């Protein structure tokens, strides 16, 4: 899944006619940098594009004549002038992430070309966008926000509360509209609120041929509501509706907070409470294990993670002892393993302390790490629109002097933890191009200047100035010197290398169904982590998917051996569990973009494997001929 904001996609693309940039129509320009890039991703194995909100948004002026355009000054990479210019028009320009619903069942007008906002014209252009993405071999997923609206009461952006005052919104004990989501919360536990939500989802599926839905703050809905959404979609058929509703994937943010927290009003649609539904939730366990620390740390330099150099490539900012860092890395490595195994609650694995326990017993912030009953109930990610981009986190967390070529490799290591796991793999757009937002921690209103993606591969966005003061000023003292460091600005050649390595990850995932078994019992039967335990090398994960066990999933292969070496040194280890087997480097990597991985070795006699620093190596064993 590739998460993409509509304006980010094309606003910089010089191959798109100027009047079509930042619009639905940009997706119909087949020769653009963006569409060429999406086709490459699709050919490599990408299946779906997830669009940030495209319903009618309250906070963006629809007419070009009403949209303010910032005048960006020519200023240095750590100047405050660019963000000041963007901020001066931020409430009147064409940019917002769009989590401000006005009308749920209407496409956003500002994304239509000028003069096509009214009547059916915007609908036609939206459908043309969907058709263009389908023609490129990509499914389309919409980001839906049914947990709140932009306003309530008599506000001009209030709709539902003016239709039936006090009904659609969730009220507190004294009758005030709750706003734990950021805005005016919707009470989808009320019958007609839920009905509107379900009708809207079905409308988009039936009339716009949408292939999946992502639900913002899904934990503010009940499990029962989400099950009824699922049932309504399942009732759609190709014969009667033109769509196979049962094939539509649902996932969302399963966070537990606000007035509904801990099932205060209903059984929530949160992590661990959707078992058996097939509905996915974002896996923050993997995110934090790979990044280190947490998304709201005041100084992201302090704590590194599995994919950002913890212990093995120390940045020097962590105040803890080496022993404490080693224990933290071991725990985060265990979290990554659980995620690779579909984040299953009952998958038993050898942990770093020498015990063998189910994923649900591994601790994560006072909860069980593994919570899914089926692999598709967890969505694995290390980069999304929220918080800093992966590249920016690598800038903050890796040693500042680490060469750019090695940063590219660590980017690939991080992406491999999602691409080679059993759950759906989710990438934020541009992560394969080292996308930067100039260290912005929350770019929802930071304009095209900080958000636009350069699909020509010439510039990754780093050093466009200090990010928005309103959300980042307390970190400027850290960000400024980094933005001024020319060593941290990748060249077009580095961006191309990152893209090529990411493409190889997609090809690896697509090369065998063993990376997507799709069933918890198959995962339990076939997947293991040889070489694990207290003596395992730090920063290394070895995963075996054994197709000689249970039903034959890939007739061409007897197994896959994955080694993720996130450390800064060559690592060799002897895996007695695979001694005697005939693993060789996957043809994808043997013929791929990375010369370094081709030095990885496997000895069939002993089961010894050696993998270079900052490298993901995938070995395959072809099926033995029948006797």
Coordinates of C-alpha atoms in Angstrom, one line a residue:
X1 CA 0.0 0.0 0.0
X2 CA 1.4 3.4 -1.1
X3 CA 0.0 6.4 0.9
X4 CA -0.2 9.5 -1.2
X5 CA -1.6 13.1 -0.9
X6 CA -3.2 14.3 -4.1
X7 CA -1.3 17.6 -4.4
X8 CA 2.0 16.1 -3.3
X9 CA 1.9 13.8 -6.3
X10 CA 1.9 16.3 -9.1
X11 CA 2.4 19.9 -8.0
X12 CA 6.1 19.9 -8.9
X13 CA 5.7 17.8 -12.0
X14 CA 6.8 19.8 -15.1
X15 CA 5.5 17.1 -17.4
X16 CA 2.0 17.8 -16.2
X17 CA 0.2 20.8 -17.7
X18 CA 0.2 23.7 -15.2
X19 CA -3.6 23.8 -14.9
X20 CA -3.6 20.1 -14.1
X21 CA -1.0 20.0 -11.4
X22 CA -2.4 19.2 -8.0
X23 CA -5.6 17.8 -9.5
X24 CA -7.4 14.6 -10.3
X25 CA -6.5 15.1 -13.9
X26 CA -2.7 14.8 -13.2
X27 CA -3.2 11.1 -12.9
X28 CA -4.4 10.9 -16.5
X29 CA -1.1 12.3 -17.8
X30 CA 0.5 9.0 -18.6
X31 CA 3.9 10.5 -19.5
X32 CA 4.3 12.5 -16.3
X33 CA 7.2 11.8 -13.8
X34 CA 4.6 10.7 -11.2
X35 CA 2.6 8.3 -13.4
X36 CA 5.8 6.8 -14.8
X37 CA 7.0 6.2 -11.3
X38 CA 3.7 4.6 -10.1
X39 CA 3.8 2.3 -13.1
X40 CA 7.3 1.2 -12.2
X41 CA 6.2 0.5 -8.6
X42 CA 3.2 -1.5 -9.9
X43 CA 5.4 -3.5 -12.2
X44 CA 7.7 -4.2 -9.3
X45 CA 4.8 -5.4 -7.1
X46 CA 3.0 -2.5 -5.5
X47 CA -0.7 -3.2 -5.5
X48 CA -2.6 -0.2 -4.1
X49 CA -2.5 3.6 -3.8
X50 CA -4.0 5.0 -0.7
X51 CA -5.2 8.6 -1.2
X52 CA -5.3 11.0 1.7
X53 CA -8.8 12.5 2.1
X54 CA -10.5 13.3 -1.3
X55 CA -14.0 13.8 0.0
X56 CA -15.3 17.4 0.2
X57 CA -13.0 19.2 2.6
X58 CA -14.0 22.2 4.7
X59 CA -10.6 24.0 4.9
X60 CA -9.5 24.4 1.3
X61 CA -11.0 27.1 -1.0
X62 CA -12.3 25.3 -4.1
X63 CA -11.8 28.2 -6.6
X64 CA -8.3 28.9 -7.7
X65 CA -9.1 32.6 -7.5
X66 CA -9.7 32.3 -3.8
X67 CA -6.6 30.3 -3.0
X68 CA -3.7 32.4 -1.6
X69 CA -0.2 31.5 -3.0
X70 CA 2.8 32.0 -0.8
X71 CA 5.8 34.0 -2.1
X72 CA 8.7 31.8 -1.1
X73 CA 11.9 33.8 -0.7
X74 CA 15.3 32.5 -1.8
X75 CA 16.8 31.7 1.6
X76 CA 19.2 29.2 3.1
X77 CA 18.5 25.6 4.1
X78 CA 17.9 26.5 7.7
X79 CA 16.3 29.9 7.3
X80 CA 13.0 30.8 9.0
X81 CA 11.8 32.8 6.0
X82 CA 10.3 30.0 4.0
X83 CA 8.1 28.7 6.8
X84 CA 7.0 32.3 7.6
X85 CA 5.9 32.8 4.0
X86 CA 3.9 29.5 4.0
X87 CA 2.4 30.3 7.4
X88 CA 1.2 33.7 6.3
X89 CA -1.3 32.1 3.9
X90 CA -1.7 28.6 5.5
X91 CA -5.4 29.1 6.3
X92 CA -6.2 30.4 2.8
X93 CA -4.0 28.4 0.4
X94 CA -4.7 25.2 -1.6
X95 CA -3.0 22.8 0.9
X96 CA -4.3 20.7 3.7
X97 CA -4.1 17.0 4.5
X98 CA -7.9 17.2 4.5
X99 CA -9.0 15.6 7.7
X100 CA -11.8 18.2 8.0
X101 CA -14.9 16.6 6.5
X102 CA -17.6 18.9 5.1
X103 CA -19.5 16.3 2.9
X104 CA -18.6 12.7 3.0
X105 CA -20.1 11.6 -0.2
X106 CA -18.8 14.3 -2.6
X107 CA -15.3 14.5 -4.2
X108 CA -13.3 17.5 -3.1
X109 CA -13.7 20.4 -5.5
X110 CA -10.3 22.0 -5.2
X111 CA -8.8 18.9 -6.7
X112 CA -10.8 19.4 -9.9
X113 CA -9.3 21.6 -12.6
X114 CA -10.5 25.2 -12.6
X115 CA -14.0 25.6 -13.9
X116 CA -14.9 22.0 -13.1
X117 CA -15.8 22.3 -9.4
X118 CA -19.6 22.5 -9.9
X119 CA -22.1 19.9 -10.9
X120 CA -21.0 16.6 -12.2
X121 CA -17.6 17.8 -13.5
X122 CA -15.7 17.0 -10.4
X123 CA -17.3 13.6 -10.3
X124 CA -16.2 12.9 -13.9
X125 CA -12.6 13.9 -13.1
X126 CA -12.5 11.9 -9.9
X127 CA -13.6 8.8 -11.8
X128 CA -11.0 9.5 -14.5
X129 CA -8.4 9.5 -11.8
X130 CA -9.6 6.1 -10.5
X131 CA -9.7 4.8 -14.0
X132 CA -6.1 5.9 -14.7
X133 CA -4.8 4.3 -11.6
X134 CA -6.6 1.1 -12.4
X135 CA -5.2 1.1 -15.9
X136 CA -1.7 1.4 -14.3
X137 CA -2.4 -1.8 -12.4
X138 CA -3.1 -0.2 -9.1
X139 CA -6.1 -0.5 -6.7
X140 CA -7.4 2.7 -5.2
X141 CA -7.9 3.1 -1.4
X142 CA -9.7 6.1 0.1
X143 CA -8.9 7.7 3.5
X144 CA -12.2 8.2 5.2
X145 CA -12.9 10.4 8.3
X146 CA -16.2 9.4 9.9
X147 CA -15.1 10.0 13.5
X148 CA -15.5 13.8 13.3
X149 CA -16.6 16.7 11.1
X150 CA -15.0 20.1 10.7
X151 CA -17.5 21.9 12.9
X152 CA -20.8 21.7 14.7
X153 CA -23.6 24.1 15.8
X154 CA -24.2 27.1 13.5
X155 CA -20.7 27.3 12.1
X156 CA -20.8 27.7 8.3
X157 CA -18.9 24.4 8.0
X158 CA -21.4 22.6 10.1
X159 CA -23.9 20.3 8.2
X160 CA -25.2 17.5 10.4
X161 CA -25.7 19.5 13.6
X162 CA -27.9 22.0 11.6
X163 CA -29.9 19.1 10.2
X164 CA -30.7 17.4 13.5
X165 CA -29.2 19.5 16.3
X166 CA -27.6 17.4 19.1
X167 CA -28.0 14.0 17.4
X168 CA -25.1 13.2 15.1
X169 CA -22.3 14.5 17.4
X170 CA -21.1 12.7 20.6
X171 CA -22.0 14.8 23.6
X172 CA -20.4 14.8 27.1
X173 CA -22.2 14.6 30.4
X174 CA -23.3 18.2 30.2
X175 CA -24.3 18.2 26.6
X176 CA -21.2 19.7 25.0
X177 CA -19.9 18.2 21.7
X178 CA -16.7 16.2 22.5
X179 CA -13.6 16.9 20.5
X180 CA -11.0 14.3 21.5
X181 CA -10.4 13.6 17.8
X182 CA -9.3 17.3 17.3
X183 CA -12.7 18.5 16.0
X184 CA -16.4 17.8 16.5
X185 CA -16.7 14.1 17.3
X186 CA -19.4 12.0 15.5
X187 CA -21.4 9.5 17.5
X188 CA -21.5 6.6 15.0
X189 CA -23.0 4.5 17.8
X190 CA -26.2 6.4 17.0
X191 CA -28.3 4.5 14.5
X192 CA -28.5 7.2 11.8
X193 CA -25.0 8.4 12.2
X194 CA -23.9 4.8 11.6
X195 CA -26.3 4.5 8.7
X196 CA -24.8 7.6 7.1
X197 CA -21.3 6.2 7.5
X198 CA -22.2 2.8 6.0
X199 CA -24.2 4.3 3.1
X200 CA -21.2 6.6 2.3
X201 CA -18.7 3.7 2.2
X202 CA -21.1 1.7 -0.1
X203 CA -21.6 4.8 -2.3
X204 CA -17.9 5.2 -2.9
X205 CA -17.4 1.5 -3.6
X206 CA -20.4 1.1 -5.9
X207 CA -20.2 4.4 -7.9
X208 CA -16.5 5.1 -7.9
X209 CA -15.1 1.5 -7.9
X210 CA -13.0 2.0 -4.8
X211 CA -11.0 -1.0 -3.8
X212 CA -10.3 -0.3 -0.1
X213 CA -10.9 2.1 2.8
X214 CA -8.7 3.4 5.5
X215 CA -10.6 4.7 8.6
X216 CA -9.1 7.7 10.5
X217 CA -9.2 7.2 14.3
X218 CA -11.1 4.0 13.9
X219 CA -11.0 3.4 17.6
X220 CA -13.7 6.1 18.0
X221 CA -16.0 3.7 16.2
X222 CA -17.4 0.4 17.7
X223 CA -16.4 -3.0 16.5
X224 CA -20.0 -3.6 15.8
X225 CA -20.2 -0.6 13.5
X226 CA -17.1 -1.8 11.6
X227 CA -18.6 -5.3 11.3
X228 CA -21.7 -3.8 9.8
X229 CA -19.6 -1.8 7.3
X230 CA -17.9 -5.0 6.4
X231 CA -21.2 -6.8 6.0
X232 CA -22.6 -4.0 3.8
X233 CA -19.6 -4.3 1.5
X234 CA -19.7 -8.1 1.4
X235 CA -23.3 -7.8 0.1
X236 CA -22.0 -6.0 -3.1
X237 CA -21.6 -8.4 -6.1
X238 CA -20.2 -8.0 -9.6
X239 CA -23.5 -9.1 -11.0
X240 CA -25.7 -6.6 -9.2
X241 CA -23.3 -3.8 -8.3
X242 CA -20.3 -4.0 -10.6
X243 CA -18.0 -4.6 -7.7
X244 CA -16.9 -7.6 -5.6
X245 CA -17.4 -6.1 -2.1
X246 CA -15.9 -9.0 -0.3
X247 CA -12.5 -8.2 -1.9
X248 CA -12.5 -4.7 -0.5
X249 CA -9.9 -4.3 2.3
X250 CA -10.6 -2.3 5.4
X251 CA -8.0 -0.9 7.9
X252 CA -7.6 2.0 10.1
X253 CA -6.1 3.7 13.2
X254 CA -6.9 1.5 16.1
X255 CA -5.7 3.9 18.8
X256 CA -7.4 3.8 22.2
X257 CA -8.0 7.3 23.6
X258 CA -10.6 10.0 24.3
X259 CA -14.1 9.7 25.8
X260 CA -14.5 6.2 24.3
X261 CA -11.2 4.8 25.7
X262 CA -11.1 1.4 27.3
X263 CA -14.6 0.5 25.9
X264 CA -16.3 3.2 28.0
X265 CA -19.2 3.6 25.6
X266 CA -18.9 0.4 23.4
X267 CA -16.5 -2.3 22.4
X268 CA -14.1 -0.2 20.3
X269 CA -12.6 -1.0 16.9
X270 CA -9.0 -0.9 18.4
X271 CA -5.9 -3.0 18.2
X272 CA -6.6 -6.4 19.6
X273 CA -10.3 -6.1 19.5
X274 CA -10.9 -6.9 15.9
X275 CA -9.8 -10.5 15.9
X276 CA -11.7 -12.5 13.3
X277 CA -13.0 -9.5 11.4
X278 CA -10.1 -9.3 8.9
X279 CA -10.0 -5.6 9.5
X280 CA -6.5 -4.2 9.9
X281 CA -5.0 -1.7 12.3
X282 CA -1.7 0.1 12.0
X283 CA 1.1 -1.6 13.9
X284 CA 2.9 1.0 16.0
X285 CA 4.9 -1.8 17.6
X286 CA 6.9 -2.2 14.5
X287 CA 7.2 1.5 13.9
X288 CA 8.6 2.2 17.3
X289 CA 10.9 -0.9 17.2
X290 CA 12.5 0.2 14.0
X291 CA 12.7 4.0 14.8
X292 CA 13.6 3.8 18.5
X293 CA 12.0 5.9 21.2
X294 CA 8.5 7.1 20.4
X295 CA 6.8 9.5 17.9
X296 CA 6.4 12.3 20.4
X297 CA 9.9 12.3 21.9
X298 CA 11.1 15.9 22.5
X299 CA 14.5 15.1 20.9
X300 CA 14.5 12.3 18.4
X301 CA 18.2 12.0 18.5
X302 CA 18.2 10.5 22.0
X303 CA 16.9 7.0 21.3
X304 CA 17.8 4.9 18.4
X305 CA 16.0 1.7 17.2
X306 CA 16.6 -1.5 15.3
X307 CA 16.7 0.4 12.0
X308 CA 18.4 3.5 13.2
X309 CA 21.6 2.3 14.7
X310 CA 20.9 1.4 18.3
X311 CA 24.0 0.0 20.0
X312 CA 25.7 -1.0 16.7
X313 CA 26.0 2.5 15.2
X314 CA 25.7 4.8 18.2
X315 CA 25.0 8.4 17.6
X316 CA 26.3 9.4 21.1
X317 CA 23.1 11.0 22.3
X318 CA 21.7 8.1 24.3
X319 CA 22.4 8.7 28.1
X320 CA 21.9 5.0 29.0
X321 CA 24.6 2.5 29.6
X322 CA 25.8 0.1 26.9
X323 CA 24.1 -2.8 28.8
X324 CA 20.8 -0.9 28.9
X325 CA 21.0 -0.1 25.2
X326 CA 21.8 -3.8 24.4
X327 CA 18.7 -4.8 26.4
X328 CA 16.6 -2.3 24.5
X329 CA 17.9 -3.4 21.1
X330 CA 17.1 -7.0 22.0
X331 CA 13.6 -6.2 23.0
X332 CA 13.0 -4.1 19.8
X333 CA 14.4 -6.9 17.7
X334 CA 11.8 -9.2 19.2
X335 CA 9.1 -6.7 18.3
X336 CA 10.3 -6.7 14.7
X337 CA 10.1 -10.5 14.6
X338 CA 6.6 -10.5 15.9
X339 CA 5.6 -8.0 13.2
X340 CA 7.3 -10.1 10.5
X341 CA 5.2 -13.0 11.6
X342 CA 2.0 -11.1 11.1
X343 CA 1.9 -9.6 14.6
X344 CA -0.1 -12.6 15.6
X345 CA -1.1 -12.9 19.2
X346 CA -0.6 -16.6 19.4
X347 CA 2.6 -17.1 17.2
X348 CA 5.2 -18.6 19.5
X349 CA 8.8 -17.4 18.9
X350 CA 12.2 -17.6 20.6
X351 CA 12.8 -14.3 22.3
X352 CA 16.1 -12.6 23.1
X353 CA 16.0 -13.8 26.7
X354 CA 16.0 -17.4 25.7
X355 CA 12.3 -18.1 26.4
X356 CA 9.8 -19.2 23.8
X357 CA 6.5 -17.3 24.2
X358 CA 3.5 -16.2 22.1
X359 CA 3.6 -12.7 20.6
X360 CA 0.8 -11.5 22.8
X361 CA 3.0 -12.0 25.9
X362 CA 5.8 -9.8 24.6
X363 CA 5.5 -6.4 26.3
X364 CA 4.8 -3.1 24.4
X365 CA 4.1 0.0 26.5
X366 CA 2.1 -2.1 29.1
X367 CA 0.3 -4.1 26.5
X368 CA 0.8 -7.2 24.5
X369 CA 2.8 -6.7 21.3
X370 CA 1.1 -9.3 19.2
X371 CA -2.6 -8.7 18.9
X372 CA -3.8 -10.0 15.5
X373 CA -5.8 -13.2 15.0
X374 CA -4.9 -13.1 11.3
X375 CA -2.0 -11.4 9.4
X376 CA -4.2 -9.0 7.6
X377 CA -5.4 -7.5 10.9
X378 CA -2.1 -5.7 11.3
X379 CA -0.7 -3.1 8.9
X380 CA 3.1 -2.9 9.1
X381 CA 4.6 0.5 8.5
X382 CA 7.7 2.6 9.3
X383 CA 6.7 5.7 7.4
X384 CA 3.3 7.5 7.0
X385 CA 2.0 11.0 6.5
X386 CA 2.0 11.6 10.3
X387 CA 5.2 12.6 12.1
X388 CA 8.6 12.9 10.5
X389 CA 9.4 11.0 7.3
X390 CA 11.7 8.0 7.6
X391 CA 14.5 9.8 5.9
X392 CA 14.2 12.7 8.4
X393 CA 14.2 10.3 11.3
X394 CA 17.4 8.7 9.9
X395 CA 18.9 12.2 9.7
X396 CA 18.1 12.7 13.4
X397 CA 19.0 9.3 14.7
X398 CA 22.0 7.9 12.7
X399 CA 25.5 9.3 13.4
X400 CA 25.7 12.6 11.7
X401 CA 28.9 11.7 9.8
X402 CA 27.5 8.4 8.4
X403 CA 28.1 8.5 4.6
X404 CA 25.0 9.0 2.4
X405 CA 25.5 5.7 0.7
X406 CA 25.1 4.0 4.1
X407 CA 22.0 6.0 4.9
X408 CA 20.5 4.7 1.7
X409 CA 21.2 1.2 2.9
X410 CA 19.6 1.9 6.3
X411 CA 16.5 3.2 4.5
X412 CA 16.3 -0.1 2.7
X413 CA 16.8 -2.1 5.9
X414 CA 13.9 -0.2 7.5
X415 CA 11.6 -0.8 4.5
X416 CA 12.4 -4.5 4.5
X417 CA 10.8 -4.9 7.9
X418 CA 7.4 -4.2 6.3
X419 CA 8.1 -5.5 2.7
X420 CA 9.2 -9.0 3.8
X421 CA 6.6 -9.5 6.6
X422 CA 3.4 -11.5 6.5
X423 CA 1.0 -8.5 7.1
X424 CA 0.1 -5.9 4.5
X425 CA 3.1 -3.6 3.9
X426 CA 2.4 0.1 4.0
X427 CA 4.8 2.8 2.6
X428 CA 4.4 6.6 2.8
X429 CA 4.7 8.1 -0.7
X430 CA 8.3 9.0 -1.5
X431 CA 9.9 6.9 1.1
X432 CA 11.6 5.0 -1.7
X433 CA 13.0 8.4 -2.9
X434 CA 14.4 9.4 0.6
X435 CA 11.6 11.9 0.9
X436 CA 12.2 14.7 3.4
X437 CA 9.9 17.4 4.7
X438 CA 12.8 19.4 6.0
X439 CA 12.4 17.7 9.4
X440 CA 8.8 18.8 9.8
X441 CA 7.1 16.7 12.5
X442 CA 3.5 17.6 11.4
X443 CA 3.2 18.9 7.8
X444 CA -0.6 18.9 7.6
X445 CA -0.8 22.6 6.8
X446 CA 2.8 23.3 5.7
X447 CA 1.9 23.9 2.1
X448 CA 3.2 22.5 -1.2
X449 CA 6.7 23.9 -0.3
X450 CA 7.4 21.4 2.4
X451 CA 5.2 18.6 1.2
X452 CA 5.6 18.2 -2.6
X453 CA 7.4 15.1 -3.9
X454 CA 9.9 15.4 -6.8
X455 CA 9.2 12.3 -8.8
X456 CA 12.0 13.3 -11.3
X457 CA 14.4 12.1 -8.5
X458 CA 16.5 15.3 -8.5
X459 CA 15.6 16.6 -5.0
X460 CA 14.3 14.9 -1.9
X461 CA 13.1 18.0 -0.2
X462 CA 15.7 18.3 2.5
X463 CA 16.9 21.8 3.4
X464 CA 13.8 23.7 2.2
X465 CA 14.2 25.8 5.4
X466 CA 13.2 25.3 9.0
X467 CA 9.8 23.8 9.3
X468 CA 6.6 25.5 10.6
X469 CA 7.3 27.4 13.8
X470 CA 3.8 26.5 15.2
X471 CA 4.7 22.8 15.4
X472 CA 8.5 22.7 15.4
X473 CA 10.1 25.8 16.9
X474 CA 11.1 24.1 20.1
X475 CA 13.3 21.8 17.9
X476 CA 14.8 24.4 15.7
X477 CA 18.0 24.3 17.7
X478 CA 18.4 20.7 16.7
X479 CA 17.1 21.0 13.2
X480 CA 19.0 24.0 12.1
X481 CA 22.6 22.6 12.1
X482 CA 21.3 19.4 10.5
X483 CA 19.6 21.2 7.6
X484 CA 22.8 23.2 7.0
X485 CA 24.9 20.0 6.8
X486 CA 25.4 19.4 3.0
X487 CA 26.4 15.8 3.8
X488 CA 22.8 15.1 4.7
X489 CA 21.4 16.2 1.3
X490 CA 21.3 13.2 -1.0
X491 CA 22.4 13.6 -4.7
X492 CA 20.2 12.4 -7.5
X493 CA 22.4 9.3 -7.7
X494 CA 21.7 8.5 -4.0
X495 CA 18.0 9.0 -4.6
X496 CA 18.2 6.6 -7.6
X497 CA 20.0 4.0 -5.5
X498 CA 17.4 4.2 -2.8
X499 CA 14.6 3.8 -5.4
X500 CA 16.4 0.8 -7.0
X501 CA 16.9 -1.0 -3.7
X502 CA 13.2 -0.3 -2.7
X503 CA 12.1 -1.7 -6.1
X504 CA 14.0 -4.9 -5.4
X505 CA 12.2 -5.2 -2.1
X506 CA 8.9 -5.0 -3.9
X507 CA 10.1 -7.6 -6.4
X508 CA 11.2 -9.9 -3.6
X509 CA 7.8 -9.7 -2.0
X510 CA 6.1 -10.4 -5.3
X511 CA 8.5 -13.2 -6.3
X512 CA 6.9 -15.8 -4.0
X513 CA 3.6 -16.3 -2.2
X514 CA 5.6 -17.4 0.9
X515 CA 5.9 -13.7 1.8
X516 CA 2.1 -13.5 2.0
X517 CA 0.8 -16.7 3.4
X518 CA -2.5 -15.0 4.3
X519 CA -3.4 -17.4 7.0
X520 CA -2.4 -17.6 10.7
X521 CA -2.2 -21.4 10.7
X522 CA 0.2 -21.3 7.7
X523 CA 2.3 -18.7 9.4
X524 CA 2.5 -20.8 12.6
X525 CA 3.4 -23.9 10.6
X526 CA 6.0 -22.5 8.2
X527 CA 7.7 -19.4 9.7
X528 CA 10.5 -19.5 12.3
X529 CA 13.5 -17.5 13.4
X530 CA 16.6 -19.7 13.4
X531 CA 19.7 -18.5 15.4
X532 CA 17.6 -16.5 17.9
X533 CA 18.2 -16.2 21.6
X534 CA 20.7 -14.6 24.0
X535 CA 23.7 -15.4 21.7
X536 CA 22.2 -13.9 18.5
X537 CA 24.3 -11.1 16.9
X538 CA 23.0 -7.6 17.8
X539 CA 20.9 -5.9 15.2
X540 CA 20.4 -9.0 13.1
X541 CA 17.2 -11.0 12.3
X542 CA 17.2 -14.3 10.5
X543 CA 13.8 -15.6 9.3
X544 CA 13.0 -18.9 7.7
X545 CA 9.8 -19.6 5.7
X546 CA 9.8 -23.4 5.2
X547 CA 7.6 -24.6 2.4
X548 CA 8.5 -28.2 3.1
X549 CA 6.2 -28.0 6.2
X550 CA 2.4 -28.1 5.7
X551 CA 0.7 -27.6 2.3
X552 CA 2.9 -26.6 -0.6
X553 CA 2.3 -22.9 -1.2
X554 CA 5.0 -22.2 -3.8
X555 CA 5.7 -25.2 -6.1
X556 CA 8.9 -23.5 -7.3
X557 CA 10.5 -23.1 -3.8
X558 CA 11.1 -25.3 -0.7
X559 CA 11.8 -22.2 1.4
X560 CA 13.0 -18.7 1.8
X561 CA 15.8 -17.5 4.3
X562 CA 15.8 -13.8 5.1
X563 CA 18.7 -12.1 6.9
X564 CA 18.3 -8.5 7.9
X565 CA 21.6 -7.1 9.1
X566 CA 20.9 -3.6 10.6
X567 CA 24.3 -3.4 12.2
X568 CA 27.3 -1.6 11.0
X569 CA 29.5 -4.7 10.5
X570 CA 29.6 -7.9 8.4
X571 CA 27.8 -10.6 10.4
X572 CA 28.4 -14.3 10.1
X573 CA 26.5 -17.0 12.0
X574 CA 25.9 -20.7 11.8
X575 CA 22.3 -21.8 11.6
X576 CA 22.1 -25.4 12.5
X577 CA 18.4 -25.4 11.7
X578 CA 19.2 -25.0 8.0
X579 CA 22.3 -27.1 7.7
X580 CA 22.1 -29.3 4.6
X581 CA 19.7 -27.1 2.8
X582 CA 20.4 -25.6 -0.7
X583 CA 19.9 -21.9 -0.2
X584 CA 21.3 -19.5 -2.8
X585 CA 20.8 -15.7 -3.1
X586 CA 17.4 -14.9 -4.6
X587 CA 17.5 -14.3 -8.4
X588 CA 15.9 -10.9 -7.7
X589 CA 19.0 -9.8 -5.7
X590 CA 21.5 -11.8 -7.7
X591 CA 20.4 -9.8 -10.8
X592 CA 19.3 -6.7 -8.9
X593 CA 20.5 -3.1 -8.2
X594 CA 22.7 -3.7 -5.2
X595 CA 26.3 -4.9 -5.7
X596 CA 26.9 -5.3 -2.0
X597 CA 24.2 -7.9 -1.3
X598 CA 25.8 -10.1 -3.9
X599 CA 28.7 -10.7 -1.5
X600 CA 26.3 -12.4 1.0
X601 CA 27.1 -16.1 1.3
X602 CA 25.4 -19.4 2.5
X603 CA 27.2 -22.7 3.1
X604 CA 24.8 -25.6 2.6
X605 CA 27.0 -28.0 4.6
X606 CA 27.1 -26.1 7.9
X607 CA 24.2 -23.7 7.5
X608 CA 26.7 -20.8 7.9
X609 CA 25.5 -17.5 6.5
X610 CA 27.3 -14.2 6.1
X611 CA 25.7 -10.8 5.2
X612 CA 27.4 -7.4 4.8
X613 CA 26.6 -4.5 7.1
X614 CA 23.4 -2.6 6.6
X615 CA 22.1 -5.2 4.2
X616 CA 19.0 -7.3 3.6
X617 CA 19.7 -10.7 2.0
X618 CA 17.1 -13.1 0.8
X619 CA 18.1 -16.7 0.0
X620 CA 15.8 -19.1 -1.8
X621 CA 15.8 -22.9 -2.0
X622 CA 14.4 -24.3 -5.2
X623 CA 12.0 -27.2 -4.9
X624 CA 13.7 -30.6 -4.9
X625 CA 12.9 -32.7 -8.0
X626 CA 10.3 -35.4 -7.3
X627 CA 11.7 -38.8 -6.5

